[in-house]
PDB file of C-alpha atoms in Angstrom:
ATOM      1  CA  MET A  19      28.147  11.815  -3.204  1.00 42.00           C
ATOM      2  CA  SER A  20      26.924   8.383  -2.155  1.00 51.00           C
ATOM      3  CA  GLN A  21      25.999   5.724  -4.689  1.00 63.00           C
ATOM      4  CA  GLU A  22      22.861   4.450  -2.960  1.00 70.00           C
ATOM      5  CA  ASP A  23      20.344   2.194  -4.624  1.00 68.00           C
ATOM      6  CA  SER A  24      17.073   3.881  -5.436  1.00 72.00           C
ATOM      7  CA  TYR A  25      13.615   2.935  -6.570  1.00 73.00           C
ATOM      8  CA  GLY A  26      11.341   4.641  -9.007  1.00 77.00           C
ATOM      9  CA  LEU A  27       7.603   4.381  -9.187  1.00 78.00           C
ATOM     10  CA  VAL A  28       6.468   4.346 -12.799  1.00 81.00           C
ATOM     11  CA  THR A  29       2.940   4.579 -14.122  1.00 82.00           C
ATOM     12  CA  THR A  30       2.329   3.252 -17.612  1.00 82.00           C
ATOM     13  CA  GLY A  31      -1.301   4.256 -18.004  1.00 85.00           C
ATOM     14  CA  THR A  32      -4.412   4.728 -15.928  1.00 85.00           C
ATOM     15  CA  VAL A  33      -3.805   3.201 -12.510  1.00 84.00           C
ATOM     16  CA  ARG A  34      -6.317   0.520 -11.576  1.00 85.00           C
ATOM     17  CA  VAL A  35      -6.508  -1.728  -8.556  1.00 86.00           C
ATOM     18  CA  SER A  36      -7.948  -5.225  -8.527  1.00 85.00           C
ATOM     19  CA  PRO A  37      -7.965  -8.031  -5.966  1.00 84.00           C
ATOM     20  CA  ARG A  38      -5.653 -10.883  -6.868  1.00 82.00           C
ATOM     21  CA  SER A  39      -5.067 -14.164  -5.078  1.00 76.00           C
ATOM     22  CA  ASP A  40      -2.824 -15.944  -7.594  1.00 73.00           C
ATOM     23  CA  TRP A  41       0.492 -14.345  -8.603  1.00 71.00           C
ATOM     24  CA  SER A  42       1.992 -17.422 -10.278  1.00 70.00           C
ATOM     25  CA  ASP A  43       1.496 -16.059 -13.801  1.00 72.00           C
ATOM     26  CA  VAL A  44       3.325 -12.780 -13.114  1.00 72.00           C
ATOM     27  CA  GLN A  45       6.519 -12.497 -15.152  1.00 71.00           C
ATOM     28  CA  ALA A  46       8.800 -10.641 -12.729  1.00 71.00           C
ATOM     29  CA  PRO A  47      12.395 -11.869 -12.344  1.00 65.00           C
ATOM     30  CA  PHE A  48      12.801 -10.037  -9.035  1.00 67.00           C
ATOM     31  CA  GLY A  49       9.337 -10.807  -7.736  1.00 72.00           C
ATOM     32  CA  VAL A  50       6.352  -8.711  -6.845  1.00 78.00           C
ATOM     33  CA  PHE A  51       6.989  -5.530  -4.831  1.00 79.00           C
ATOM     34  CA  VAL A  52       4.714  -6.005  -1.801  1.00 78.00           C
ATOM     35  CA  ILE A  53       3.592  -3.220   0.517  1.00 80.00           C
ATOM     36  CA  LEU A  54       1.793  -4.234   3.693  1.00 78.00           C
ATOM     37  CA  LEU A  55      -0.786  -1.751   4.994  1.00 80.00           C
ATOM     38  CA  VAL A  56      -1.284  -1.989   8.742  1.00 75.00           C
ATOM     39  CA  GLY A  57      -2.921   0.275  11.290  1.00 74.00           C
ATOM     40  CA  PRO A  58      -5.781   0.718  13.690  1.00 75.00           C
ATOM     41  CA  THR A  59      -9.362  -0.010  12.736  1.00 76.00           C
ATOM     42  CA  GLY A  60     -10.839   2.854  10.711  1.00 76.00           C
ATOM     43  CA  SER A  61      -7.488   4.486   9.928  1.00 75.00           C
ATOM     44  CA  GLY A  62      -7.870   4.503   6.147  1.00 78.00           C
ATOM     45  CA  LYS A  63      -5.875   1.528   4.866  1.00 80.00           C
ATOM     46  CA  SER A  64      -8.540   0.488   2.355  1.00 81.00           C
ATOM     47  CA  SER A  65      -9.313   4.135   1.553  1.00 80.00           C
ATOM     48  CA  PHE A  66      -5.631   4.598   0.671  1.00 81.00           C
ATOM     49  CA  ILE A  67      -5.920   1.846  -1.951  1.00 83.00           C
ATOM     50  CA  GLU A  68      -9.129   3.294  -3.402  1.00 81.00           C
ATOM     51  CA  ALA A  69      -7.668   6.819  -3.493  1.00 80.00           C
ATOM     52  CA  LEU A  70      -4.515   5.626  -5.248  1.00 78.00           C
ATOM     53  CA  ALA A  71      -6.602   4.183  -8.059  1.00 74.00           C
ATOM     54  CA  ASP A  72      -9.214   6.948  -7.796  1.00 64.00           C
ATOM     55  CA  ASN A  73     -11.851   4.212  -7.729  1.00 61.00           C
ATOM     56  CA  LYS A  74     -14.490   4.193  -5.002  1.00 62.00           C
ATOM     57  CA  SER A  75     -16.388   1.519  -6.926  1.00 65.00           C
ATOM     58  CA  LEU A  76     -14.041  -1.125  -5.493  1.00 67.00           C
ATOM     59  CA  GLY A  77     -16.238  -1.022  -2.396  1.00 66.00           C
ATOM     60  CA  ILE A  78     -13.404  -2.009  -0.075  1.00 67.00           C
ATOM     61  CA  SER A  79     -13.765   0.889   2.360  1.00 65.00           C
ATOM     62  CA  LYS A  80     -16.485   2.654   4.263  1.00 61.00           C
ATOM     63  CA  ASP A  81     -16.616   6.112   5.808  1.00 58.00           C
ATOM     64  CA  GLN A  82     -16.699   4.762   9.346  1.00 55.00           C
ATOM     65  CA  LEU A  83     -14.448   4.089  12.311  1.00 52.00           C
ATOM     66  CA  GLU A  84     -15.485   0.471  12.869  1.00 54.00           C
ATOM     67  CA  GLY A  85     -13.716  -2.303  10.997  1.00 56.00           C
ATOM     68  CA  PHE A  86     -14.842  -3.042   7.454  1.00 65.00           C
ATOM     69  CA  THR A  87     -11.984  -5.191   6.106  1.00 72.00           C
ATOM     70  CA  GLN A  88     -12.303  -8.706   7.523  1.00 72.00           C
ATOM     71  CA  ASN A  89      -9.752 -10.608   5.428  1.00 79.00           C
ATOM     72  CA  VAL A  90      -6.180  -9.910   4.381  1.00 78.00           C
ATOM     73  CA  THR A  91      -6.487  -9.150   0.683  1.00 82.00           C
ATOM     74  CA  ALA A  92      -3.832  -8.702  -2.011  1.00 84.00           C
ATOM     75  CA  TYR A  93      -4.467  -5.950  -4.558  1.00 86.00           C
ATOM     76  CA  HIS A  94      -2.576  -5.736  -7.828  1.00 87.00           C
ATOM     77  CA  VAL A  95      -1.908  -2.131  -8.805  1.00 86.00           C
ATOM     78  CA  GLU A  96      -2.230  -2.267 -12.586  1.00 87.00           C
ATOM     79  CA  ASN A  97      -0.146   0.105 -14.723  1.00 86.00           C
ATOM     80  CA  MET A  98       2.196   0.877 -11.822  1.00 84.00           C
ATOM     81  CA  MET A  99       5.660  -0.660 -11.612  1.00 83.00           C
ATOM     82  CA  VAL A 100       8.738  -0.303  -9.441  1.00 81.00           C
ATOM     83  CA  LYS A 101      12.103   0.224 -11.145  1.00 80.00           C
ATOM     84  CA  TRP A 102      15.522  -0.079  -9.493  1.00 75.00           C
ATOM     85  CA  ARG A 103      18.885   1.513 -10.169  1.00 72.00           C
ATOM     86  CA  GLN A 104      22.257   1.652  -8.522  1.00 69.00           C
ATOM     87  CA  GLY A 105      23.532   5.126  -7.679  1.00 70.00           C
ATOM     88  CA  ARG A 106      22.873   7.676 -10.400  1.00 72.00           C
ATOM     89  CA  GLY A 107      23.114   5.122 -13.170  1.00 71.00           C
ATOM     90  CA  ARG A 108      20.435   3.982 -15.557  1.00 72.00           C
ATOM     91  CA  TRP A 109      17.392   2.019 -14.452  1.00 69.00           C
ATOM     92  CA  THR A 110      18.986  -1.398 -14.741  1.00 64.00           C
ATOM     93  CA  GLN A 111      16.600  -3.985 -13.391  1.00 64.00           C
ATOM     94  CA  PRO A 112      13.332  -5.210 -14.901  1.00 66.00           C
ATOM     95  CA  ASP A 113      10.152  -3.673 -13.554  1.00 76.00           C
ATOM     96  CA  SER A 114       8.439  -5.283 -10.578  1.00 79.00           C
ATOM     97  CA  PRO A 115       4.647  -5.210 -10.280  1.00 83.00           C
ATOM     98  CA  VAL A 116       3.182  -3.554  -7.177  1.00 84.00           C
ATOM     99  CA  CYS A 117       0.954  -5.369  -4.684  1.00 83.00           C
ATOM    100  CA  PHE A 118      -0.753  -3.916  -1.616  1.00 84.00           C
ATOM    101  CA  LEU A 119      -1.767  -6.211   1.220  1.00 82.00           C
ATOM    102  CA  ASP A 120      -4.796  -4.706   2.943  1.00 83.00           C
ATOM    103  CA  THR A 121      -5.320  -5.963   6.493  1.00 80.00           C
ATOM    104  CA  PRO A 122      -8.073  -5.774   9.096  1.00 79.00           C
ATOM    105  CA  GLY A 123      -7.412  -3.067  11.671  1.00 73.00           C
ATOM    106  CA  PHE A 124      -5.743  -3.519  15.020  1.00 67.00           C
ATOM    107  CA  SER A 125      -8.191  -4.133  17.857  1.00 69.00           C
ATOM    108  CA  ASP A 126     -10.965  -5.216  15.504  1.00 70.00           C
ATOM    109  CA  THR A 127     -13.336  -7.252  17.665  1.00 71.00           C
ATOM    110  CA  LYS A 128     -14.577  -9.268  14.659  1.00 77.00           C
ATOM    111  CA  ILE A 129     -11.236 -10.956  13.922  1.00 74.00           C
ATOM    112  CA  SER A 130      -8.328 -12.001  16.132  1.00 74.00           C
ATOM    113  CA  GLU A 131      -4.743 -10.967  15.523  1.00 70.00           C
ATOM    114  CA  MET A 132      -3.822 -14.654  15.153  1.00 73.00           C
ATOM    115  CA  GLU A 133      -6.372 -15.028  12.338  1.00 79.00           C
ATOM    116  CA  VAL A 134      -4.837 -12.023  10.587  1.00 72.00           C
ATOM    117  CA  MET A 135      -1.338 -13.515  10.940  1.00 72.00           C
ATOM    118  CA  ASP A 136      -2.564 -16.866   9.576  1.00 75.00           C
ATOM    119  CA  GLN A 137      -4.106 -15.107   6.570  1.00 74.00           C
ATOM    120  CA  LEU A 138      -0.884 -13.161   5.955  1.00 70.00           C
ATOM    121  CA  SER A 139       1.279 -16.274   6.072  1.00 68.00           C
ATOM    122  CA  THR A 140      -1.051 -18.050   3.636  1.00 69.00           C
ATOM    123  CA  LEU A 141      -0.948 -15.130   1.203  1.00 66.00           C
ATOM    124  CA  ILE A 142       2.799 -14.583   1.158  1.00 63.00           C
ATOM    125  CA  THR A 143       3.882 -18.210   0.869  1.00 57.00           C
ATOM    126  CA  PRO A 144       5.417 -19.130  -1.513  1.00 50.00           C
ATOM    127  CA  LYS A 145       5.133 -15.886  -3.526  1.00 46.00           C
ATOM    128  CA  PRO A 146       6.204 -13.188  -2.935  1.00 44.00           C
ATOM    129  CA  LYS A 147       9.108 -14.544  -0.939  1.00 40.00           C
ATOM    130  CA  ARG A 148       9.858 -11.437   1.097  1.00 37.00           C
ATOM    131  CA  LEU A 149       7.317  -9.181   2.672  1.00 35.00           C
ATOM    132  CA  THR A 150       8.832  -6.370   4.711  1.00 35.00           C
ATOM    133  CA  HIS A 151      12.147  -5.005   5.898  1.00 34.00           C
ATOM    134  CA  GLY A 152      13.488  -1.744   7.249  1.00 37.00           C
ATOM    135  CA  SER A 153      11.730   0.988   9.168  1.00 41.00           C
ATOM    136  CA  PRO A 154       8.035   1.710   8.683  1.00 43.00           C
ATOM    137  CA  THR A 155       6.684   4.955   7.288  1.00 46.00           C
ATOM    138  CA  THR A 156       3.774   6.594   9.055  1.00 45.00           C
ATOM    139  CA  PHE A 157       1.330   8.928   7.391  1.00 46.00           C
ATOM    140  CA  SER A 158      -1.923  10.572   8.291  1.00 46.00           C
ATOM    141  CA  SER A 159      -4.987  10.414   6.100  1.00 47.00           C
ATOM    142  CA  ALA A 160      -5.930  13.956   7.141  1.00 46.00           C
ATOM    143  CA  LEU A 161      -5.844  15.243   3.568  1.00 46.00           C
ATOM    144  CA  SER A 162      -8.387  17.047   1.472  1.00 49.00           C
ATOM    145  CA  PRO A 163     -10.052  14.820  -1.133  1.00 50.00           C
ATOM    146  CA  GLN A 164      -8.405  16.869  -3.906  1.00 50.00           C
ATOM    147  CA  SER A 165      -4.890  16.193  -2.644  1.00 54.00           C
ATOM    148  CA  GLN A 166      -5.254  12.601  -1.400  1.00 55.00           C
ATOM    149  CA  ARG A 167      -4.311  10.894  -4.653  1.00 58.00           C
ATOM    150  CA  TYR A 168      -1.304  13.173  -5.241  1.00 61.00           C
ATOM    151  CA  TRP A 169       0.066  12.742  -1.709  1.00 55.00           C
ATOM    152  CA  HIS A 170      -0.578   9.002  -1.602  1.00 57.00           C
ATOM    153  CA  ARG A 171       1.652   8.605  -4.670  1.00 62.00           C
ATOM    154  CA  LYS A 172       4.295  10.951  -3.227  1.00 61.00           C
ATOM    155  CA  ILE A 173       4.309   8.990   0.038  1.00 58.00           C
ATOM    156  CA  LEU A 174       4.714   5.757  -1.891  1.00 60.00           C
ATOM    157  CA  GLU A 175       7.547   7.187  -4.030  1.00 62.00           C
ATOM    158  CA  SER A 176       9.433   8.464  -0.980  1.00 59.00           C
ATOM    159  CA  GLN A 177       8.957   5.092   0.722  1.00 56.00           C
ATOM    160  CA  LEU A 178      10.399   3.268  -2.267  1.00 56.00           C
ATOM    161  CA  ASN A 179      13.537   5.408  -2.274  1.00 56.00           C
ATOM    162  CA  LYS A 180      14.294   4.609   1.391  1.00 52.00           C
ATOM    163  CA  GLN A 181      14.293   0.838   1.097  1.00 48.00           C
ATOM    164  CA  GLU A 182      16.823  -1.862   0.557  1.00 45.00           C
ATOM    165  CA  LYS A 183      16.608  -3.654  -2.759  1.00 43.00           C
ATOM    166  CA  TYR A 184      13.339  -5.602  -3.135  1.00 42.00           C
ATOM    167  CA  ALA A 185      12.352  -5.375   0.511  1.00 44.00           C
ATOM    168  CA  PRO A 186       9.661  -2.739   1.185  1.00 44.00           C
ATOM    169  CA  SER A 187       8.655  -1.536   4.639  1.00 46.00           C
ATOM    170  CA  PRO A 188       5.087  -1.365   5.835  1.00 47.00           C
ATOM    171  CA  LEU A 189       3.145   1.840   5.515  1.00 48.00           C
ATOM    172  CA  ILE A 190       1.282   2.620   8.705  1.00 47.00           C
ATOM    173  CA  CYS A 191      -1.938   4.600   8.512  1.00 47.00           C
ATOM    174  CA  SER A 192      -3.022   6.814  11.354  1.00 45.00           C
ATOM    175  CA  ALA A 193      -6.633   7.745  11.956  1.00 43.00           C
ATOM    176  CA  TYR A 194      -8.102  11.097  10.989  1.00 40.00           C
ATOM    177  CA  PHE A 195     -10.950  12.330  13.115  1.00 37.00           C
ATOM    178  CA  ALA A 196     -13.110  15.251  11.997  1.00 37.00           C
ATOM    179  CA  LEU A 197     -13.607  16.863  15.388  1.00 37.00           C
ATOM    180  CA  HIS A 198     -15.204  20.080  14.223  1.00 35.00           C
ATOM    181  CA  LYS A 199     -17.043  21.135  11.101  1.00 37.00           C
ATOM    182  CA  PRO A 200     -17.382  24.890  10.600  1.00 41.00           C
ATOM    183  CA  SER A 201     -20.922  26.178  10.593  1.00 43.00           C
ATOM    184  CA  THR A 202     -22.289  27.315   7.228  1.00 47.00           C
ATOM    185  CA  SER A 203     -24.704  29.796   8.767  1.00 47.00           C
ATOM    186  CA  ALA A 204     -23.622  33.266   9.859  1.00 45.00           C
TER     187      ALA A 204
END
């Protein structure tokens, strides 16, 4: 059996999400574990963050298909850490805090792709030093509200276990369109 490195997603309490622009005070020897959320406008990138924390009061998403996020924003996921181990051994490395980078959608007419890239480069320099590596994971937000939080965490856990040490891949959201609602009348 192979001795591959693996990641573990650990929650240490109630998961909360808060915007954070300064990471200089974070005590993490291996840096912050950054996950970049990219996808088309209205695909659910911000909704993913709110569902993970089960907190609609963040006000970072809208139930619409036009762009709502206008700036690249870093979100600290409180009480969630990433652990690392080699093979089947013990969890050997210190925990790394989790950060999501929420981005405006592709083809958003309110902001150019160059502006988004400028914002990304400003946010990731000098910390965290690495942003993405490896192959992206795609998921659909076509989930019932009851199962969204569960599956978002499962998707994140499976993503962590596929990556090279301290180099996460982007998660790519795909849009969910409600094309037909069943009639309630007989």
